[in-house]
Coordinates of C-alpha atoms and ligand atoms in Angstrom, one line a residue:
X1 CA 55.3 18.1 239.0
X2 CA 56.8 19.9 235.5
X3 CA 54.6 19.2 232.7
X4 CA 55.1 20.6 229.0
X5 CA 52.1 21.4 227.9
X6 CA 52.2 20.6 224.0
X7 CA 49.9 22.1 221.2
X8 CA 48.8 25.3 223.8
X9 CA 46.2 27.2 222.5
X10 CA 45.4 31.1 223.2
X11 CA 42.3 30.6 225.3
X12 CA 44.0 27.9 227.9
X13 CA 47.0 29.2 229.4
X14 CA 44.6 31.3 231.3
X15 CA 42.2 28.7 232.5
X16 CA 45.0 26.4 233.6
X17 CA 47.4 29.2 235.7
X18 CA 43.8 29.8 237.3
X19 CA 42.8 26.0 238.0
X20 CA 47.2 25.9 239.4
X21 CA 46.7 29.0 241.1
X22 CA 48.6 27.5 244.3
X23 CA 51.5 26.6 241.6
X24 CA 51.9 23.1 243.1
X25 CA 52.9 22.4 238.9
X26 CA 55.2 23.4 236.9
X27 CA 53.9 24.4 233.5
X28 CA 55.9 25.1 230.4
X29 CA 53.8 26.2 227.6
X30 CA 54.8 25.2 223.8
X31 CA 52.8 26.5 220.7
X32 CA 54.1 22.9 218.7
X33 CA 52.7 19.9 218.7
X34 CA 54.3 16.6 219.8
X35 CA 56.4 15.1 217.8
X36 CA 59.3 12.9 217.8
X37 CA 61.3 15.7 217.0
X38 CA 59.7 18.3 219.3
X39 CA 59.8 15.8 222.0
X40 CA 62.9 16.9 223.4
X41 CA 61.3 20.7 224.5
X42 CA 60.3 18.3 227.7
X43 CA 63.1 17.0 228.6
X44 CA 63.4 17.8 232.7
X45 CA 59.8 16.9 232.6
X46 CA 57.6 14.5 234.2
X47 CA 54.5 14.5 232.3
X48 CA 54.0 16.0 228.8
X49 CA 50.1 17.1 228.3
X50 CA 48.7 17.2 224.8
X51 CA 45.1 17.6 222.5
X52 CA 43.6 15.7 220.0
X53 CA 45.8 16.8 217.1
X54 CA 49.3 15.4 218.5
X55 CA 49.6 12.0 217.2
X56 CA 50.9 10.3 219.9
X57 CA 52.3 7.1 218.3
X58 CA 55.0 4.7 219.4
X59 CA 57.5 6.4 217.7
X60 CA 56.7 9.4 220.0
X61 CA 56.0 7.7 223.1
X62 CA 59.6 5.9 222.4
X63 CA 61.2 9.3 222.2
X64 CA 59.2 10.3 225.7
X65 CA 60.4 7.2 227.4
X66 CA 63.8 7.8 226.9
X67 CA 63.0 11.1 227.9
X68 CA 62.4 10.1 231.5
X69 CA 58.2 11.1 230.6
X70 CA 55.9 9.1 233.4
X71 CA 52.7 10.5 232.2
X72 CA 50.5 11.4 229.0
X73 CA 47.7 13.7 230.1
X74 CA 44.9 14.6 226.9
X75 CA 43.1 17.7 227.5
X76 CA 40.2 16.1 226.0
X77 CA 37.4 13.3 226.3
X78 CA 38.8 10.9 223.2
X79 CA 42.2 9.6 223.5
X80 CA 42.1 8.0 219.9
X81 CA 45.2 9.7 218.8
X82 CA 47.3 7.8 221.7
X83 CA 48.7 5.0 221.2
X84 CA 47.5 3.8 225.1
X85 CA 49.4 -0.1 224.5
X86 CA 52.7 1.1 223.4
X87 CA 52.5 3.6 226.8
X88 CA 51.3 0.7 228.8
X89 CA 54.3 -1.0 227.8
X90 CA 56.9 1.6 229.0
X91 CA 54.7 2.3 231.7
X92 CA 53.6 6.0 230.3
X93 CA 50.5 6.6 232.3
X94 CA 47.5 7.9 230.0
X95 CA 45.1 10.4 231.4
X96 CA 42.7 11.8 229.9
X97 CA 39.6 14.4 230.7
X98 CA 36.7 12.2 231.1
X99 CA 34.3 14.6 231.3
X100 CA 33.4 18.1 230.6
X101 CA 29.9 19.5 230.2
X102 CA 28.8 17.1 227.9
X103 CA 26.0 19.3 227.2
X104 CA 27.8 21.7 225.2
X105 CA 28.7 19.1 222.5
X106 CA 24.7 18.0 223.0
X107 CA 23.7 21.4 222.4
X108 CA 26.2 22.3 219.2
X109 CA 25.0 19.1 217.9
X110 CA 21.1 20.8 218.5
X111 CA 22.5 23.8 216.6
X112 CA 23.5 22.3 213.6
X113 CA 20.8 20.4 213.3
X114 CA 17.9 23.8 213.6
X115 CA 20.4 26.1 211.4
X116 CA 20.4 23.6 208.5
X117 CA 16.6 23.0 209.5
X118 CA 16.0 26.2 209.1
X119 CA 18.4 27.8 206.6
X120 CA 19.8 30.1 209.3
X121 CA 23.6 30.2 207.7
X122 CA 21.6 31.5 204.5
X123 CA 19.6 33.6 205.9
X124 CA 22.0 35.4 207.7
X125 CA 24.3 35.8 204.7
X126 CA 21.4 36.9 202.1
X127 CA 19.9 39.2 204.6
X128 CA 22.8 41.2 204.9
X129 CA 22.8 41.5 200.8
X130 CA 19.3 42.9 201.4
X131 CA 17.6 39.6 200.0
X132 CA 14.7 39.6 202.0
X133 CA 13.3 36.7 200.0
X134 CA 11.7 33.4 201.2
X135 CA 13.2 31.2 198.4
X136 CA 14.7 28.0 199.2
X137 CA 14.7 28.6 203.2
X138 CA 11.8 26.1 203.7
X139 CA 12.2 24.2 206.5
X140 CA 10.6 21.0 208.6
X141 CA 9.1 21.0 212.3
X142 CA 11.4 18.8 214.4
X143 CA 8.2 17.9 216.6
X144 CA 7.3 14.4 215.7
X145 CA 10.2 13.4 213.6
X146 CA 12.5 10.3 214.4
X147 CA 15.9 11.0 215.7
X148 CA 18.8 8.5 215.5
X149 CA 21.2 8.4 218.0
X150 CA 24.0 6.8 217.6
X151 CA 26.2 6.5 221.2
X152 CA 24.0 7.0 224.1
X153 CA 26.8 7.9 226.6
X154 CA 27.1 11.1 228.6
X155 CA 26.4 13.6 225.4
X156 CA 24.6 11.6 223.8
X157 CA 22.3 10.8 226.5
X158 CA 22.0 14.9 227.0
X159 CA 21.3 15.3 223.1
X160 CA 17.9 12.4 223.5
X161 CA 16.9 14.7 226.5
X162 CA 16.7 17.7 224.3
X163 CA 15.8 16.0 221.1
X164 CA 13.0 14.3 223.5
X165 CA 12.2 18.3 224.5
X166 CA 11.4 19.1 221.3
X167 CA 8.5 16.4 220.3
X168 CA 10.6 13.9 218.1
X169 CA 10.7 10.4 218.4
X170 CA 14.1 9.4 219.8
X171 CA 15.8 6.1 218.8
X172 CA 19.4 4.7 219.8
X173 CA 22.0 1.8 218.8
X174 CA 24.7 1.3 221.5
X175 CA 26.4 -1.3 221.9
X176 CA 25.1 -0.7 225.6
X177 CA 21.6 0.2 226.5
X178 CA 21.4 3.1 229.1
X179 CA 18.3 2.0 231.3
X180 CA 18.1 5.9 232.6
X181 CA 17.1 6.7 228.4
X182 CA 14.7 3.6 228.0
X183 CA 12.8 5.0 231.0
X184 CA 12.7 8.4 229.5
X185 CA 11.3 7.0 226.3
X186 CA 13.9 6.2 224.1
X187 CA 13.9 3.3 222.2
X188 CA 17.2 1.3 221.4
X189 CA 17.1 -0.5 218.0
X190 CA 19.9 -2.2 215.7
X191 CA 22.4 -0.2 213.9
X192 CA 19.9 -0.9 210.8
X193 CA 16.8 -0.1 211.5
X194 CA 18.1 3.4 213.0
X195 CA 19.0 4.0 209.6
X196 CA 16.3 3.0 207.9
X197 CA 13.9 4.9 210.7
X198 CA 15.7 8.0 211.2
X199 CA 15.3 11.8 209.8
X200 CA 18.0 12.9 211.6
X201 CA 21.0 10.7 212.6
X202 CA 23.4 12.2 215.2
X203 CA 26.8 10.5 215.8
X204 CA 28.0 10.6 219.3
X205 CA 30.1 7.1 219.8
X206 CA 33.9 7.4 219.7
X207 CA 36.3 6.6 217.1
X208 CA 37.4 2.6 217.7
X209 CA 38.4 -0.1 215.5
X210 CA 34.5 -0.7 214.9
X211 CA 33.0 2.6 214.3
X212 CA 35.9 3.7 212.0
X213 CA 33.4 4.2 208.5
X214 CA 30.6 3.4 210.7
X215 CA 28.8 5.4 208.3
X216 CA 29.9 4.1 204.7
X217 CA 28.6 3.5 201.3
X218 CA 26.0 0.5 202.7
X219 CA 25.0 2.5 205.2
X220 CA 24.4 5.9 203.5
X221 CA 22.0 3.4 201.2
X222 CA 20.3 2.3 203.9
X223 CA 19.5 6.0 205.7
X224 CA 16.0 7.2 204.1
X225 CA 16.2 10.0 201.0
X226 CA 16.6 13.3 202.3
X227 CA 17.9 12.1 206.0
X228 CA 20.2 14.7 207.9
X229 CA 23.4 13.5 209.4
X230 CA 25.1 15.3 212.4
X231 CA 29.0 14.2 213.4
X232 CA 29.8 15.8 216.3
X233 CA 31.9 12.5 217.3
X234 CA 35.4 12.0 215.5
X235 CA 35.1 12.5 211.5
X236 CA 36.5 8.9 210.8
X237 CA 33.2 7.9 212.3
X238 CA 31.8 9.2 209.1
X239 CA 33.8 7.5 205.1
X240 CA 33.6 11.2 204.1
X241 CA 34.1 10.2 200.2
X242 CA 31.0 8.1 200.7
X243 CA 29.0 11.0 202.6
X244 CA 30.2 13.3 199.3
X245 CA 28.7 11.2 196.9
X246 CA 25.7 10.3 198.6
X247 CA 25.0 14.0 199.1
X248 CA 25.9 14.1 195.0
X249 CA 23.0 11.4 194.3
X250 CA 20.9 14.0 196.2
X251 CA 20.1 10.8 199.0
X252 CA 21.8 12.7 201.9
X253 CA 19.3 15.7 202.3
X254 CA 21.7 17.5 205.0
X255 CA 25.3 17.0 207.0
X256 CA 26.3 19.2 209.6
X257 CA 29.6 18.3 211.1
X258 CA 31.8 19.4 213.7
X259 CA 34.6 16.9 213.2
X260 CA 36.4 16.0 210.1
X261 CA 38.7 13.0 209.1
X262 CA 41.4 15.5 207.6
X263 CA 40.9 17.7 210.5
X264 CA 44.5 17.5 211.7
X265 CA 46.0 20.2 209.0
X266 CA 43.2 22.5 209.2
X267 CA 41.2 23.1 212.4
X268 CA 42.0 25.1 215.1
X269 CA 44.6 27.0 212.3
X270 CA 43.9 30.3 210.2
X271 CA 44.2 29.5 206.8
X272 CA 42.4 32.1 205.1
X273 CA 45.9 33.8 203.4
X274 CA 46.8 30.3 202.5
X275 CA 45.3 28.0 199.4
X276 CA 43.6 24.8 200.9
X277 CA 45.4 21.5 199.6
X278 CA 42.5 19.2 201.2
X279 CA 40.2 18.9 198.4
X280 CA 37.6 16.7 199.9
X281 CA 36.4 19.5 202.3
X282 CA 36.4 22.1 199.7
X283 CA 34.0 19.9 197.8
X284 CA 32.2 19.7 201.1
X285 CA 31.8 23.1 201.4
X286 CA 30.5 23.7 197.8
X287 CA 27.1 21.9 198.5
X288 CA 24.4 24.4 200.0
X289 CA 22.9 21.7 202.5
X290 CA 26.4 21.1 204.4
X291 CA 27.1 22.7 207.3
X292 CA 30.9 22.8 208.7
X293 CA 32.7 23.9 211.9
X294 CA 36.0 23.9 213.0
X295 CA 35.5 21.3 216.0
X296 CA 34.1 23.6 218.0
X297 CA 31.1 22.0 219.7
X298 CA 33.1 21.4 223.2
X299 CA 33.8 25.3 223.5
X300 CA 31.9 26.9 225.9
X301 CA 33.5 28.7 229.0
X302 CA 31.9 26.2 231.2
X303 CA 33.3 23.1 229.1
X304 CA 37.1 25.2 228.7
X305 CA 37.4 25.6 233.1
X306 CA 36.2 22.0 233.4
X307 CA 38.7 20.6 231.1
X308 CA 41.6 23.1 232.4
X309 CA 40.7 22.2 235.9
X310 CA 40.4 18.2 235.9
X311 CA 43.5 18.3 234.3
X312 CA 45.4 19.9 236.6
X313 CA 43.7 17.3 238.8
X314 CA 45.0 14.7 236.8
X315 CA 48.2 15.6 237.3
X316 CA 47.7 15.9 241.4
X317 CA 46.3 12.5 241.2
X318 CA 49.0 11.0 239.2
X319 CA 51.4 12.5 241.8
X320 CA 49.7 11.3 244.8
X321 CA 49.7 8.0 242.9
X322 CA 45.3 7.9 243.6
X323 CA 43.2 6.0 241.6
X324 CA 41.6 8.0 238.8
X325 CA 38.4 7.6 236.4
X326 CA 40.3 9.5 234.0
X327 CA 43.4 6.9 233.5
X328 CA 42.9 5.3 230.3
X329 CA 44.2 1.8 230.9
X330 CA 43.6 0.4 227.2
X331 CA 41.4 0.5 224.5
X332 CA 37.8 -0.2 225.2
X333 CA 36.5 -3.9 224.7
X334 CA 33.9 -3.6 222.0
X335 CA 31.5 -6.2 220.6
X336 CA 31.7 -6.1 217.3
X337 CA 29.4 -4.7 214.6
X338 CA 28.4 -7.5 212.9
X339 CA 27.4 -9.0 216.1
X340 CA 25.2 -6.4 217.4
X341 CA 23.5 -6.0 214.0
X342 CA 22.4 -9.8 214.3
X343 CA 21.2 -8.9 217.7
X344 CA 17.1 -8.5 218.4
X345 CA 16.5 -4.9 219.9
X346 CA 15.2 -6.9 222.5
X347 CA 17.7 -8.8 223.0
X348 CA 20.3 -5.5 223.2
X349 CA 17.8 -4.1 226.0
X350 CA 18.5 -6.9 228.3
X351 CA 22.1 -5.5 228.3
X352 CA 21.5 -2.8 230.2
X353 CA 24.1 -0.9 232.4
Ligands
NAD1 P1 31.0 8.2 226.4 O1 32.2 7.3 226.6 O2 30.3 8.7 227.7 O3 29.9 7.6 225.5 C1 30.3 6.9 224.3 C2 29.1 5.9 224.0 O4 29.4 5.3 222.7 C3 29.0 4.8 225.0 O5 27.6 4.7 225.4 C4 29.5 3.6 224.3 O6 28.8 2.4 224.7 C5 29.1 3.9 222.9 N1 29.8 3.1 221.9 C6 31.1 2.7 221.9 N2 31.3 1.9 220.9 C7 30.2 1.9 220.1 C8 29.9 1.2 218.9 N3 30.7 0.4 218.3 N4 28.6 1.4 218.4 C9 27.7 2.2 219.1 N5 28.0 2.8 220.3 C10 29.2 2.7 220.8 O7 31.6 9.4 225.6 P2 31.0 10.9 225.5 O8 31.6 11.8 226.5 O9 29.6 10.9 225.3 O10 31.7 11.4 224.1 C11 31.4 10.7 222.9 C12 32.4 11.1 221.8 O11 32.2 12.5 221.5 C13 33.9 11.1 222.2 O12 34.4 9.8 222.1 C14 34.5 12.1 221.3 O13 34.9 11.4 220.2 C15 33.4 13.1 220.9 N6 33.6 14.4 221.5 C16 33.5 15.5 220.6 C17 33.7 16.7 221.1 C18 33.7 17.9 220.1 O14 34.1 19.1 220.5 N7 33.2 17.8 218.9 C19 34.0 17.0 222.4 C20 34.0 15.9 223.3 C21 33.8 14.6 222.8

């Protein structure tokens, strides 16, 4: 099959020539993202593959149908930025990567959380200034503290088991309950109540219609004073205005994230000759007890081969014409928020898949 590979960055060509190493694809490789205008580099293609920065809208996929394009295959887990019914109605597969060590987004997450904990990204910084000092790196034990987890799917099932590793307390809202957690001594609760329980909240549902400000001004009143918030998600998960002035009020003690709503025109880019125009992450980045990287938490070599490999899969499986886990065949049916917050924990742990 030919496939123009959209959006390529340094590190992949490598892993995915190695995962086609029998060459039964065609690759064409293309710095640019997809656009409609940038749509045309694939014509004499089959598939076009692309990350999370292409917006893939119906404008797009309109310019890929006429294009003779069968197939849309994301080199990552979230598909947010496709618009999946507008494919489905020109018959544009969507595949995505399902899954790809799930613990290295678990673990990033666990990173953030023990360098704010512990003042690490000052230390490191003062030490080399030869400030030896102690001031201001005071930190809390993590043993015994409640943890809030927020998505209880595959990493956020691996971040309880190493939150549970550590001592804490680990509590969840899904809008599913995972029995495999409950048994492991995590306890599911309302969207609420993990607020108003946890010292550390970690985000790891997806961006849909109903988490989009998951996290706004109500709930950032609702989290206790000093609480630490980790988005390792997608940043509209997170109203980041709201997260700025709750951390202005001094109510949010910490916020490490991985993923920002603005991320689009600055992540994954070198922008250190150039003057920022996003001023709501430069106002992040001026308070002490934030803690920002550039979406980074998936990359490990282990998580990199996985995602080159399955989808060079993907694209052997769309061939064959073989059913696939990865297709994405339409946004996921969600129970809303309002409902689940009515519902008793108990009655969310009878839902149990
Ligand atoms: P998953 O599908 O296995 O799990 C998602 C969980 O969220 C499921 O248990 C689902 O029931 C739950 N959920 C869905 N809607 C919800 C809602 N309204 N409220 C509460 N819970 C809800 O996905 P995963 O592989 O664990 O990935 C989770 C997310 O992590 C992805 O969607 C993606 O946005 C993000 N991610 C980030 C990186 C990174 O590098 N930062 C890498 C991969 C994935």
């Amino acid at each position: 099959m030919r496939v123009a590979i959209f959006s390529t960055k340094y590190y992949e060509r490598e892993y995915l020539d190695r995962s086609n190493a029998e060459g039964r694809h065609q690759l064409s490789y293309f710095d640019r993202a997809l656009t409609e205008e940038s749509a045309d580099l694939a014509i004499g293609a089959d598939a076009v593959s692309v990350l999370l920065g292409d917006a893939v809208d119906a404008g797009v996929i309109g310019r890929l149908y006429g294009n003779r394009i069968r197939m849309i295959s994301l080199r990552s887990a979230g598909y947010d930025n496709v618009d999946v019914e507008a494919a489905a109605k020109v018959s544009i597969k969507v595949f995505r990567v399902s899954a790809y060590s799930p613990r290295a987004i678990a673990e990033h997450a666990v990173a953030l959380i023990l360098a704010l904990d512990r003042k690490t990204h000052k230390a490191y910084v003062r030490v080399r200034q030869n400030d030896f000092s102690l001031n201001g790196l005071m930190g809390f034990d993590l043993f015994g503290k409640t943890v809030g987890v927020v998505g209880t799917g595959k990493i956020g099932r691996a971040f309880c088991e190493i939150m549970l590793g550590f001592g804490c307390k680990v509590i969840a809202y899904d809008i599913r309950v995972s029995e495999t957690m409950v048994a492991k001594g995590v306890q599911y609760v309302t969207f609420d109540r993990l607020l108003q329980l946890s010292d550390i909240i970690s985000i790891h549902c997806p961006l849909t219609a109903d988490t989009r400000h998951l996290f706004d001004a109500s709930a950032f009143a609702k989290m206790k004073v000093g609480a630490m918030l980790i988005n390792t998600g997608r940043g509209a998960v997170l109203d980041t205005a709201q997260a700025v002035a709750s951390l202005k009020e001094e109510r949010l003690g910490n916020l490490g994230i991985d993923v920002y709503e603005g991320e689009e025109s600055l992540f994954f880019k070198d922008l250190s000759g150039s003057v920022v125009q996003d001023d709501m992450i430069e106002r992040l980045m001026s308070f002490g007890n934030v803690l920002i990287t550039p979406h980074q938490a998936f990359f490990t070599r282990e998580a990199v081969e996985q995602i080159a490999s399955m989808t060079i899969g993907n694209f052997t499986d769309f061939e064959d014409e073989k059913i696939s886990e990865n297709e994405v065949k339409g946004k996921e049916a969600m129970v809303s928020r309002s409902y689940v917050n009515e519902m008793s924990p108990d009655v969310i742990a009878e839902a149990i898949y």
